[in-house]
PDB file of C-alpha atoms in Angstrom:
ATOM      1  CA  MET A  70      -0.091   0.167  -0.159  1.00  0.00           C
ATOM      2  CA  PRO A  71       1.549   3.247  -1.152  1.00  0.00           C
ATOM      3  CA  CYS A  72       2.481   5.991   1.320  1.00  0.00           C
ATOM      4  CA  ARG A  73      -0.136   8.773   0.998  1.00  0.00           C
ATOM      5  CA  GLN A  74       1.140  11.024   3.847  1.00  0.00           C
ATOM      6  CA  ASN A  75       1.614  14.810   2.889  1.00  0.00           C
ATOM      7  CA  PRO A  76       5.255  15.442   2.674  1.00  0.00           C
ATOM      8  CA  ALA A  77       5.043  18.823   4.619  1.00  0.00           C
ATOM      9  CA  GLU A  78       3.375  16.918   7.548  1.00  0.00           C
ATOM     10  CA  ALA A  79       6.108  14.277   7.772  1.00  0.00           C
ATOM     11  CA  PRO A  80       9.336  14.748   9.878  1.00  0.00           C
ATOM     12  CA  GLY A  81      12.448  14.936   8.019  1.00  0.00           C
ATOM     13  CA  MET A  82      13.601  11.707   9.274  1.00  0.00           C
ATOM     14  CA  THR A  83      10.448  10.145   7.823  1.00  0.00           C
ATOM     15  CA  MET A  84      11.122  11.387   4.364  1.00  0.00           C
ATOM     16  CA  ARG A  85      14.740  10.201   4.493  1.00  0.00           C
ATOM     17  CA  LEU A  86      13.710   6.585   5.631  1.00  0.00           C
ATOM     18  CA  LEU A  87      11.358   6.507   2.572  1.00  0.00           C
ATOM     19  CA  PHE A  88      14.218   7.026   0.192  1.00  0.00           C
ATOM     20  CA  LEU A  89      16.339   4.571   1.923  1.00  0.00           C
ATOM     21  CA  PRO A  90      15.053   1.500  -0.056  1.00  0.00           C
ATOM     22  CA  LEU A  91      15.202   3.355  -3.241  1.00  0.00           C
ATOM     23  CA  VAL A  92      18.691   4.211  -2.843  1.00  0.00           C
ATOM     24  CA  LEU A  93      19.599   0.661  -1.708  1.00  0.00           C
ATOM     25  CA  SER A  94      17.879  -1.088  -4.740  1.00  0.00           C
ATOM     26  CA  LEU A  95      19.450   1.453  -7.334  1.00  0.00           C
ATOM     27  CA  SER A  96      22.855   0.620  -5.600  1.00  0.00           C
ATOM     28  CA  ALA A  97      22.177  -3.060  -6.465  1.00  0.00           C
ATOM     29  CA  CYS A  98      22.444  -1.787 -10.082  1.00  0.00           C
ATOM     30  CA  VAL A  99      26.238  -1.418 -10.029  1.00  0.00           C
ATOM     31  CA  VAL A 100      27.776  -4.286 -12.255  1.00  0.00           C
ATOM     32  CA  VAL A 101      31.617  -4.960 -12.525  1.00  0.00           C
ATOM     33  CA  ALA A 102      32.430  -6.667 -15.794  1.00  0.00           C
ATOM     34  CA  PRO A 103      35.721  -8.475 -16.282  1.00  0.00           C
ATOM     35  CA  VAL A 104      37.639  -7.487 -19.333  1.00  0.00           C
ATOM     36  CA  PRO A 105      36.497  -9.517 -22.102  1.00  0.00           C
ATOM     37  CA  LEU A 106      38.466 -12.266 -23.646  1.00  0.00           C
ATOM     38  CA  GLY A 107      40.140 -11.277 -26.712  1.00  0.00           C
ATOM     39  CA  THR A 108      41.692  -8.093 -25.327  1.00  0.00           C
ATOM     40  CA  VAL A 109      44.852  -6.790 -26.107  1.00  0.00           C
ATOM     41  CA  THR A 110      47.210  -4.620 -24.283  1.00  0.00           C
ATOM     42  CA  MET A 111      48.542  -1.731 -26.099  1.00  0.00           C
ATOM     43  CA  PRO A 112      51.384  -0.108 -24.134  1.00  0.00           C
ATOM     44  CA  GLY A 113      52.417   3.145 -25.088  1.00  0.00           C
ATOM     45  CA  THR A 114      49.184   4.052 -26.966  1.00  0.00           C
ATOM     46  CA  ALA A 115      48.385   7.768 -26.906  1.00  0.00           C
ATOM     47  CA  SER A 116      44.481   6.651 -26.657  1.00  0.00           C
ATOM     48  CA  THR A 117      42.726   8.150 -23.807  1.00  0.00           C
ATOM     49  CA  LYS A 118      39.318   7.141 -22.246  1.00  0.00           C
ATOM     50  CA  SER A 119      36.398   9.952 -21.990  1.00  0.00           C
ATOM     51  CA  ASP A 120      37.636  10.733 -18.358  1.00  0.00           C
ATOM     52  CA  GLY A 121      41.418  11.407 -19.701  1.00  0.00           C
ATOM     53  CA  ARG A 122      42.863   8.374 -18.070  1.00  0.00           C
ATOM     54  CA  PRO A 123      45.107   6.626 -20.724  1.00  0.00           C
ATOM     55  CA  LEU A 124      43.532   3.702 -22.506  1.00  0.00           C
ATOM     56  CA  THR A 125      45.440   0.428 -21.744  1.00  0.00           C
ATOM     57  CA  ALA A 126      43.167  -2.514 -23.251  1.00  0.00           C
ATOM     58  CA  CYS A 127      41.899  -2.730 -26.595  1.00  0.00           C
ATOM     59  CA  PRO A 128      38.971  -5.124 -27.255  1.00  0.00           C
ATOM     60  CA  ALA A 129      40.250  -7.224 -30.068  1.00  0.00           C
ATOM     61  CA  PRO A 130      38.041  -9.920 -31.861  1.00  0.00           C
ATOM     62  CA  ALA A 131      38.960 -13.361 -30.600  1.00  0.00           C
ATOM     63  CA  ASP A 132      39.434 -14.487 -34.265  1.00  0.00           C
ATOM     64  CA  ALA A 133      41.634 -11.277 -35.164  1.00  0.00           C
ATOM     65  CA  ALA A 134      44.591 -13.205 -36.580  1.00  0.00           C
ATOM     66  CA  SER A 135      42.262 -15.112 -39.138  1.00  0.00           C
ATOM     67  CA  LEU A 136      40.640 -11.696 -39.799  1.00  0.00           C
ATOM     68  CA  ARG A 137      44.090 -10.019 -40.569  1.00  0.00           C
ATOM     69  CA  ALA A 138      45.040 -13.145 -42.762  1.00  0.00           C
ATOM     70  CA  SER A 139      42.124 -12.957 -44.803  1.00  0.00           C
ATOM     71  CA  ALA A 140      41.775  -9.133 -45.089  1.00  0.00           C
ATOM     72  CA  LEU A 141      45.955  -9.286 -46.227  1.00  0.00           C
ATOM     73  CA  ALA A 142      44.865 -11.879 -48.757  1.00  0.00           C
ATOM     74  CA  GLN A 143      42.093 -10.063 -50.472  1.00  0.00           C
ATOM     75  CA  ILE A 144      44.446  -6.907 -50.499  1.00  0.00           C
ATOM     76  CA  ASN A 145      47.353  -8.883 -52.107  1.00  0.00           C
ATOM     77  CA  ALA A 146      44.782 -10.540 -54.710  1.00  0.00           C
ATOM     78  CA  ARG A 147      43.779  -6.893 -55.730  1.00  0.00           C
ATOM     79  CA  ARG A 148      47.188  -5.682 -56.041  1.00  0.00           C
ATOM     80  CA  LYS A 149      48.002  -9.019 -58.279  1.00  0.00           C
ATOM     81  CA  ALA A 150      45.195  -8.285 -60.428  1.00  0.00           C
ATOM     82  CA  ALA A 151      46.570  -4.758 -61.016  1.00  0.00           C
ATOM     83  CA  GLY A 152      50.126  -6.289 -61.627  1.00  0.00           C
ATOM     84  CA  LEU A 153      51.787  -5.456 -58.573  1.00  0.00           C
ATOM     85  CA  ALA A 154      53.859  -7.066 -55.732  1.00  0.00           C
ATOM     86  CA  PRO A 155      51.957  -8.718 -52.712  1.00  0.00           C
ATOM     87  CA  LEU A 156      52.415  -7.027 -49.585  1.00  0.00           C
ATOM     88  CA  ARG A 157      54.461  -8.435 -46.501  1.00  0.00           C
ATOM     89  CA  ARG A 158      53.340  -8.484 -43.084  1.00  0.00           C
ATOM     90  CA  SER A 159      55.413  -6.291 -40.842  1.00  0.00           C
ATOM     91  CA  ALA A 160      55.137  -6.504 -37.144  1.00  0.00           C
ATOM     92  CA  ALA A 161      55.977  -2.656 -36.941  1.00  0.00           C
ATOM     93  CA  LEU A 162      53.434  -1.537 -39.069  1.00  0.00           C
ATOM     94  CA  GLU A 163      50.795  -3.938 -37.267  1.00  0.00           C
ATOM     95  CA  ARG A 164      51.517  -2.172 -34.249  1.00  0.00           C
ATOM     96  CA  ALA A 165      51.023   1.456 -35.914  1.00  0.00           C
ATOM     97  CA  ALA A 166      48.000   0.144 -37.507  1.00  0.00           C
ATOM     98  CA  GLN A 167      46.604  -1.850 -34.149  1.00  0.00           C
ATOM     99  CA  SER A 168      47.310   1.534 -32.217  1.00  0.00           C
ATOM    100  CA  GLN A 169      45.455   3.780 -34.128  1.00  0.00           C
ATOM    101  CA  ALA A 170      42.355   0.983 -34.320  1.00  0.00           C
ATOM    102  CA  CYS A 171      42.427   1.056 -30.775  1.00  0.00           C
ATOM    103  CA  ASP A 172      42.607   4.642 -30.594  1.00  0.00           C
ATOM    104  CA  ASN A 173      39.624   5.049 -33.219  1.00  0.00           C
ATOM    105  CA  ALA A 174      37.532   2.170 -31.070  1.00  0.00           C
ATOM    106  CA  ALA A 175      38.084   4.294 -27.652  1.00  0.00           C
ATOM    107  CA  ARG A 176      36.777   7.349 -29.378  1.00  0.00           C
ATOM    108  CA  GLY A 177      33.740   5.649 -31.248  1.00  0.00           C
ATOM    109  CA  LEU A 178      34.839   6.966 -34.814  1.00  0.00           C
ATOM    110  CA  TYR A 179      37.234   6.295 -37.608  1.00  0.00           C
ATOM    111  CA  SER A 180      39.843   8.654 -38.014  1.00  0.00           C
ATOM    112  CA  HIS A 181      43.430   9.380 -39.593  1.00  0.00           C
ATOM    113  CA  THR A 182      44.535  11.496 -36.588  1.00  0.00           C
ATOM    114  CA  GLY A 183      45.294  10.193 -33.080  1.00  0.00           C
ATOM    115  CA  ALA A 184      43.588  11.294 -30.025  1.00  0.00           C
ATOM    116  CA  ASP A 185      47.138  12.785 -29.156  1.00  0.00           C
ATOM    117  CA  GLY A 186      47.126  14.874 -32.611  1.00  0.00           C
ATOM    118  CA  SER A 187      49.485  11.974 -33.998  1.00  0.00           C
ATOM    119  CA  ASP A 188      49.440  11.171 -37.812  1.00  0.00           C
ATOM    120  CA  LEU A 189      50.403   8.498 -39.826  1.00  0.00           C
ATOM    121  CA  ARG A 190      54.423   9.311 -39.979  1.00  0.00           C
ATOM    122  CA  THR A 191      54.588   9.929 -35.984  1.00  0.00           C
ATOM    123  CA  ARG A 192      52.639   6.627 -35.404  1.00  0.00           C
ATOM    124  CA  MET A 193      54.941   4.718 -38.027  1.00  0.00           C
ATOM    125  CA  ARG A 194      58.122   6.193 -36.085  1.00  0.00           C
ATOM    126  CA  ARG A 195      56.963   5.047 -32.870  1.00  0.00           C
ATOM    127  CA  ALA A 196      56.203   1.768 -34.020  1.00  0.00           C
ATOM    128  CA  GLY A 197      59.786   1.705 -35.250  1.00  0.00           C
ATOM    129  CA  TYR A 198      59.163   1.677 -38.945  1.00  0.00           C
ATOM    130  CA  ALA A 199      62.028   3.678 -41.078  1.00  0.00           C
ATOM    131  CA  PHE A 200      59.857   4.567 -43.690  1.00  0.00           C
ATOM    132  CA  ARG A 201      60.287   6.269 -47.002  1.00  0.00           C
ATOM    133  CA  THR A 202      56.832   5.812 -48.210  1.00  0.00           C
ATOM    134  CA  GLY A 203      53.330   5.146 -46.138  1.00  0.00           C
ATOM    135  CA  ALA A 204      49.696   5.211 -46.503  1.00  0.00           C
ATOM    136  CA  GLU A 205      46.777   4.272 -44.439  1.00  0.00           C
ATOM    137  CA  ASN A 206      43.016   3.352 -44.896  1.00  0.00           C
ATOM    138  CA  THR A 207      40.532   3.325 -41.840  1.00  0.00           C
ATOM    139  CA  ALA A 208      36.954   1.852 -41.793  1.00  0.00           C
ATOM    140  CA  MET A 209      34.437   1.285 -39.095  1.00  0.00           C
ATOM    141  CA  GLY A 210      31.545  -1.172 -38.953  1.00  0.00           C
ATOM    142  CA  PHE A 211      32.486  -4.009 -41.429  1.00  0.00           C
ATOM    143  CA  PRO A 212      32.048  -7.213 -39.724  1.00  0.00           C
ATOM    144  CA  GLU A 213      34.602  -9.177 -42.251  1.00  0.00           C
ATOM    145  CA  PRO A 214      37.219  -8.358 -44.713  1.00  0.00           C
ATOM    146  CA  GLY A 215      35.442  -9.048 -47.963  1.00  0.00           C
ATOM    147  CA  ARG A 216      32.910  -6.128 -47.569  1.00  0.00           C
ATOM    148  CA  LEU A 217      35.692  -4.102 -46.320  1.00  0.00           C
ATOM    149  CA  THR A 218      38.004  -4.637 -49.147  1.00  0.00           C
ATOM    150  CA  GLU A 219      35.252  -4.135 -51.633  1.00  0.00           C
ATOM    151  CA  PHE A 220      34.243  -0.834 -49.666  1.00  0.00           C
ATOM    152  CA  TRP A 221      37.983   0.348 -49.797  1.00  0.00           C
ATOM    153  CA  MET A 222      38.308  -0.711 -53.518  1.00  0.00           C
ATOM    154  CA  ARG A 223      35.314   1.454 -54.421  1.00  0.00           C
ATOM    155  CA  SER A 224      36.558   4.440 -52.872  1.00  0.00           C
ATOM    156  CA  PRO A 225      39.475   6.273 -54.968  1.00  0.00           C
ATOM    157  CA  GLY A 226      41.653   7.355 -52.353  1.00  0.00           C
ATOM    158  CA  HIS A 227      41.471   3.944 -50.338  1.00  0.00           C
ATOM    159  CA  ARG A 228      42.072   2.178 -53.967  1.00  0.00           C
ATOM    160  CA  GLN A 229      44.957   4.043 -54.330  1.00  0.00           C
ATOM    161  CA  ASN A 230      46.802   3.237 -50.967  1.00  0.00           C
ATOM    162  CA  ILE A 231      45.830  -0.674 -51.548  1.00  0.00           C
ATOM    163  CA  LEU A 232      47.419  -0.048 -54.915  1.00  0.00           C
ATOM    164  CA  LEU A 233      50.454   1.940 -53.955  1.00  0.00           C
ATOM    165  CA  PRO A 234      53.229   0.807 -56.496  1.00  0.00           C
ATOM    166  CA  ALA A 235      55.716   1.660 -53.853  1.00  0.00           C
ATOM    167  CA  ALA A 236      54.469  -0.065 -51.028  1.00  0.00           C
ATOM    168  CA  ARG A 237      56.011  -3.300 -49.747  1.00  0.00           C
ATOM    169  CA  ASP A 238      54.716  -3.970 -46.083  1.00  0.00           C
ATOM    170  CA  ILE A 239      51.345  -3.963 -44.652  1.00  0.00           C
ATOM    171  CA  GLY A 240      49.879  -4.033 -41.002  1.00  0.00           C
ATOM    172  CA  ILE A 241      46.449  -4.198 -40.230  1.00  0.00           C
ATOM    173  CA  GLY A 242      44.635  -3.319 -36.976  1.00  0.00           C
ATOM    174  CA  ILE A 243      41.294  -4.445 -35.596  1.00  0.00           C
ATOM    175  CA  ALA A 244      39.598  -3.403 -32.617  1.00  0.00           C
ATOM    176  CA  ASP A 245      35.742  -4.146 -31.534  1.00  0.00           C
ATOM    177  CA  GLY A 246      34.697  -0.770 -29.868  1.00  0.00           C
ATOM    178  CA  GLY A 247      30.701  -1.259 -30.204  1.00  0.00           C
ATOM    179  CA  ARG A 248      31.425  -1.594 -33.883  1.00  0.00           C
ATOM    180  CA  ARG A 249      34.512  -3.238 -35.607  1.00  0.00           C
ATOM    181  CA  HIS A 250      37.298  -0.698 -36.544  1.00  0.00           C
ATOM    182  CA  TRP A 251      39.849  -1.507 -39.171  1.00  0.00           C
ATOM    183  CA  VAL A 252      43.300   0.299 -40.080  1.00  0.00           C
ATOM    184  CA  MET A 253      45.428  -0.618 -42.503  1.00  0.00           C
ATOM    185  CA  VAL A 254      48.984   0.892 -42.683  1.00  0.00           C
ATOM    186  CA  ALA A 255      51.159   0.181 -45.950  1.00  0.00           C
ATOM    187  CA  GLY A 256      54.666   1.314 -46.470  1.00  0.00           C
ATOM    188  CA  ALA A 257      57.939   0.890 -47.771  1.00  0.00           C
ATOM    189  CA  SER A 258      61.168   1.177 -45.468  1.00  0.00           C
ATOM    190  CA  ARG A 259      64.220   2.830 -46.228  1.00  0.00           C
TER     191      ARG A 259
END
Protein backbone atom coordinates (compact mmCIF):
# COMPACT_ATOMS: atom_id res chain seq x y z
CA MET A 1 0.00 0.00 0.00
CA PRO A 2 1.57 3.31 -1.06
CA CYS A 3 2.27 5.99 1.49
CA ARG A 4 -0.03 8.95 0.93
CA GLN A 5 1.15 11.13 3.77
CA ASN A 6 1.62 14.77 2.88
CA PRO A 7 5.39 15.40 2.78
CA ALA A 8 4.87 18.75 4.48
CA GLU A 9 3.42 16.96 7.52
CA ALA A 10 6.09 14.20 7.69
CA PRO A 11 9.12 14.76 9.88
CA GLY A 12 12.47 15.03 8.01
CA MET A 13 13.68 11.65 9.24
CA THR A 14 10.57 9.91 7.90
CA MET A 15 11.23 11.29 4.40
CA ARG A 16 14.85 10.10 4.48
CA LEU A 17 13.72 6.63 5.56
CA LEU A 18 11.21 6.54 2.70
CA PHE A 19 14.04 7.05 0.19
CA LEU A 20 16.35 4.47 1.78
CA PRO A 21 14.84 1.44 -0.06
CA LEU A 22 15.11 3.32 -3.36
CA VAL A 23 18.77 4.17 -2.79
CA LEU A 24 19.58 0.60 -1.75
CA SER A 25 17.80 -0.91 -4.75
CA LEU A 26 19.58 1.45 -7.16
CA SER A 27 22.96 0.65 -5.64
CA ALA A 28 22.37 -3.00 -6.59
CA CYS A 29 22.38 -1.95 -10.27
CA VAL A 30 26.14 -1.41 -10.28
CA VAL A 31 27.81 -4.16 -12.31
CA VAL A 32 31.49 -4.94 -12.29
CA ALA A 33 32.37 -6.64 -15.59
CA PRO A 34 35.60 -8.51 -16.23
CA VAL A 35 37.80 -7.52 -19.16
CA PRO A 36 36.46 -9.53 -22.13
CA LEU A 37 38.46 -12.33 -23.69
CA GLY A 38 40.24 -11.19 -26.82
CA THR A 39 41.50 -7.99 -25.26
CA VAL A 40 44.98 -6.94 -26.26
CA THR A 41 47.14 -4.65 -24.20
CA MET A 42 48.65 -1.81 -26.16
CA PRO A 43 51.48 -0.28 -24.14
CA GLY A 44 52.53 3.15 -25.24
CA THR A 45 49.35 4.06 -27.10
CA ALA A 46 48.27 7.65 -26.87
CA SER A 47 44.58 6.83 -26.65
CA THR A 48 42.59 8.14 -23.75
CA LYS A 49 39.22 7.28 -22.28
CA SER A 50 36.51 9.91 -22.03
CA ASP A 51 37.66 10.73 -18.50
CA GLY A 52 41.20 11.47 -19.74
CA ARG A 53 42.83 8.31 -18.34
CA PRO A 54 45.04 6.40 -20.78
CA LEU A 55 43.55 3.46 -22.64
CA THR A 56 45.54 0.35 -21.79
CA ALA A 57 43.31 -2.41 -23.11
CA CYS A 58 41.81 -2.71 -26.54
CA PRO A 59 38.99 -5.16 -27.25
CA ALA A 60 40.08 -7.25 -30.23
CA PRO A 61 37.93 -9.90 -31.87
CA ALA A 62 38.79 -13.45 -30.79
CA ASP A 63 39.52 -14.33 -34.43
CA ALA A 64 41.70 -11.27 -35.12
CA ALA A 65 44.57 -13.32 -36.58
CA SER A 66 42.34 -15.02 -39.15
CA LEU A 67 40.61 -11.72 -39.98
CA ARG A 68 44.01 -10.10 -40.60
CA ALA A 69 45.13 -13.02 -42.77
CA SER A 70 41.91 -12.87 -44.79
CA ALA A 71 42.15 -9.10 -45.27
CA LEU A 72 45.79 -9.41 -46.35
CA ALA A 73 44.93 -12.17 -48.84
CA GLN A 74 42.15 -10.05 -50.34
CA ILE A 75 44.34 -6.95 -50.54
CA ASN A 76 47.13 -8.93 -52.19
CA ALA A 77 44.65 -10.47 -54.67
CA ARG A 78 43.64 -6.93 -55.71
CA ARG A 79 47.30 -5.95 -56.04
CA LYS A 80 48.06 -9.06 -58.11
CA ALA A 81 45.13 -8.29 -60.44
CA ALA A 82 46.67 -4.83 -60.94
CA GLY A 83 50.10 -6.33 -61.70
CA LEU A 84 51.64 -5.26 -58.38
CA ALA A 85 53.83 -7.18 -55.94
CA PRO A 86 52.13 -8.62 -52.84
CA LEU A 87 52.55 -6.85 -49.52
CA ARG A 88 54.45 -8.58 -46.70
CA ARG A 89 53.18 -8.48 -43.16
CA SER A 90 55.25 -6.13 -40.98
CA ALA A 91 55.15 -6.37 -37.18
CA ALA A 92 56.04 -2.67 -36.90
CA LEU A 93 53.27 -1.57 -39.27
CA GLU A 94 50.86 -3.88 -37.48
CA ARG A 95 51.71 -2.10 -34.21
CA ALA A 96 51.04 1.27 -35.87
CA ALA A 97 47.75 0.03 -37.37
CA GLN A 98 46.60 -1.66 -34.15
CA SER A 99 47.39 1.43 -32.11
CA GLN A 100 45.19 3.58 -34.36
CA ALA A 101 42.42 0.95 -34.48
CA CYS A 102 42.38 0.92 -30.66
CA ASP A 103 42.42 4.72 -30.57
CA ASN A 104 39.50 4.91 -33.01
CA ALA A 105 37.53 2.28 -31.08
CA ALA A 106 38.09 4.14 -27.81
CA ARG A 107 36.74 7.33 -29.38
CA GLY A 108 33.94 5.63 -31.33
CA LEU A 109 34.99 7.05 -34.69
CA TYR A 110 37.35 6.39 -37.54
CA SER A 111 40.06 8.90 -38.13
CA HIS A 112 43.57 9.29 -39.50
CA THR A 113 44.45 11.56 -36.57
CA GLY A 114 45.21 10.04 -33.17
CA ALA A 115 43.64 11.33 -29.96
CA ASP A 116 47.03 12.91 -29.19
CA GLY A 117 47.12 14.66 -32.60
CA SER A 118 49.50 12.09 -34.10
CA ASP A 119 49.52 11.47 -37.82
CA LEU A 120 50.50 8.36 -39.77
CA ARG A 121 54.18 9.32 -39.96
CA THR A 122 54.38 9.78 -36.21
CA ARG A 123 52.72 6.43 -35.55
CA MET A 124 55.00 4.66 -38.04
CA ARG A 125 58.06 6.14 -36.30
CA ARG A 126 56.73 5.22 -32.85
CA ALA A 127 56.26 1.65 -34.04
CA GLY A 128 59.90 1.52 -35.15
CA TYR A 129 59.31 1.53 -38.91
CA ALA A 130 61.92 3.57 -40.83
CA PHE A 131 59.79 4.50 -43.83
CA ARG A 132 60.24 6.25 -47.13
CA THR A 133 56.55 6.04 -48.00
CA GLY A 134 53.34 5.19 -46.19
CA ALA A 135 49.57 5.11 -46.62
CA GLU A 136 46.67 4.43 -44.27
CA ASN A 137 43.08 3.29 -44.72
CA THR A 138 40.55 3.35 -41.89
CA ALA A 139 37.02 2.00 -41.69
CA MET A 140 34.35 1.27 -39.12
CA GLY A 141 31.44 -1.15 -39.04
CA PHE A 142 32.50 -3.88 -41.46
CA PRO A 143 32.21 -7.23 -39.68
CA GLU A 144 34.38 -9.14 -42.16
CA PRO A 145 37.24 -8.38 -44.59
CA GLY A 146 35.35 -9.11 -47.84
CA ARG A 147 32.94 -6.20 -47.54
CA LEU A 148 35.69 -4.01 -46.11
CA THR A 149 38.02 -4.61 -49.07
CA GLU A 150 35.18 -4.01 -51.53
CA PHE A 151 34.41 -0.70 -49.82
CA TRP A 152 38.03 0.40 -49.93
CA MET A 153 38.36 -0.59 -53.60
CA ARG A 154 35.27 1.48 -54.54
CA SER A 155 36.72 4.57 -52.86
CA PRO A 156 39.35 6.27 -55.07
CA GLY A 157 41.63 7.33 -52.20
CA HIS A 158 41.47 3.98 -50.41
CA ARG A 159 41.98 2.12 -53.69
CA GLN A 160 45.06 4.23 -54.40
CA ASN A 161 46.49 3.27 -51.00
CA ILE A 162 45.88 -0.46 -51.58
CA LEU A 163 47.42 -0.24 -55.05
CA LEU A 164 50.34 1.99 -54.04
CA PRO A 165 53.15 0.69 -56.30
CA ALA A 166 55.94 1.69 -53.89
CA ALA A 167 54.41 -0.16 -50.92
CA ARG A 168 56.12 -3.39 -49.86
CA ASP A 169 54.88 -3.96 -46.28
CA ILE A 170 51.52 -3.92 -44.51
CA GLY A 171 50.02 -3.94 -41.03
CA ILE A 172 46.34 -4.43 -40.26
CA GLY A 173 44.75 -3.38 -36.98
CA ILE A 174 41.34 -4.54 -35.77
CA ALA A 175 39.45 -3.42 -32.66
CA ASP A 176 35.87 -3.90 -31.50
CA GLY A 177 34.47 -0.86 -29.75
CA GLY A 178 30.74 -1.29 -30.23
CA ARG A 179 31.49 -1.55 -33.95
CA ARG A 180 34.49 -3.14 -35.64
CA HIS A 181 37.32 -0.71 -36.39
CA TRP A 182 39.89 -1.44 -39.11
CA VAL A 183 43.15 0.28 -39.94
CA MET A 184 45.48 -0.71 -42.77
CA VAL A 185 48.96 0.79 -42.91
CA ALA A 186 51.06 0.12 -46.01
CA GLY A 187 54.60 1.31 -46.49
CA ALA A 188 58.10 0.86 -47.79
CA SER A 189 61.10 1.07 -45.52
CA ARG A 190 64.35 2.88 -46.30
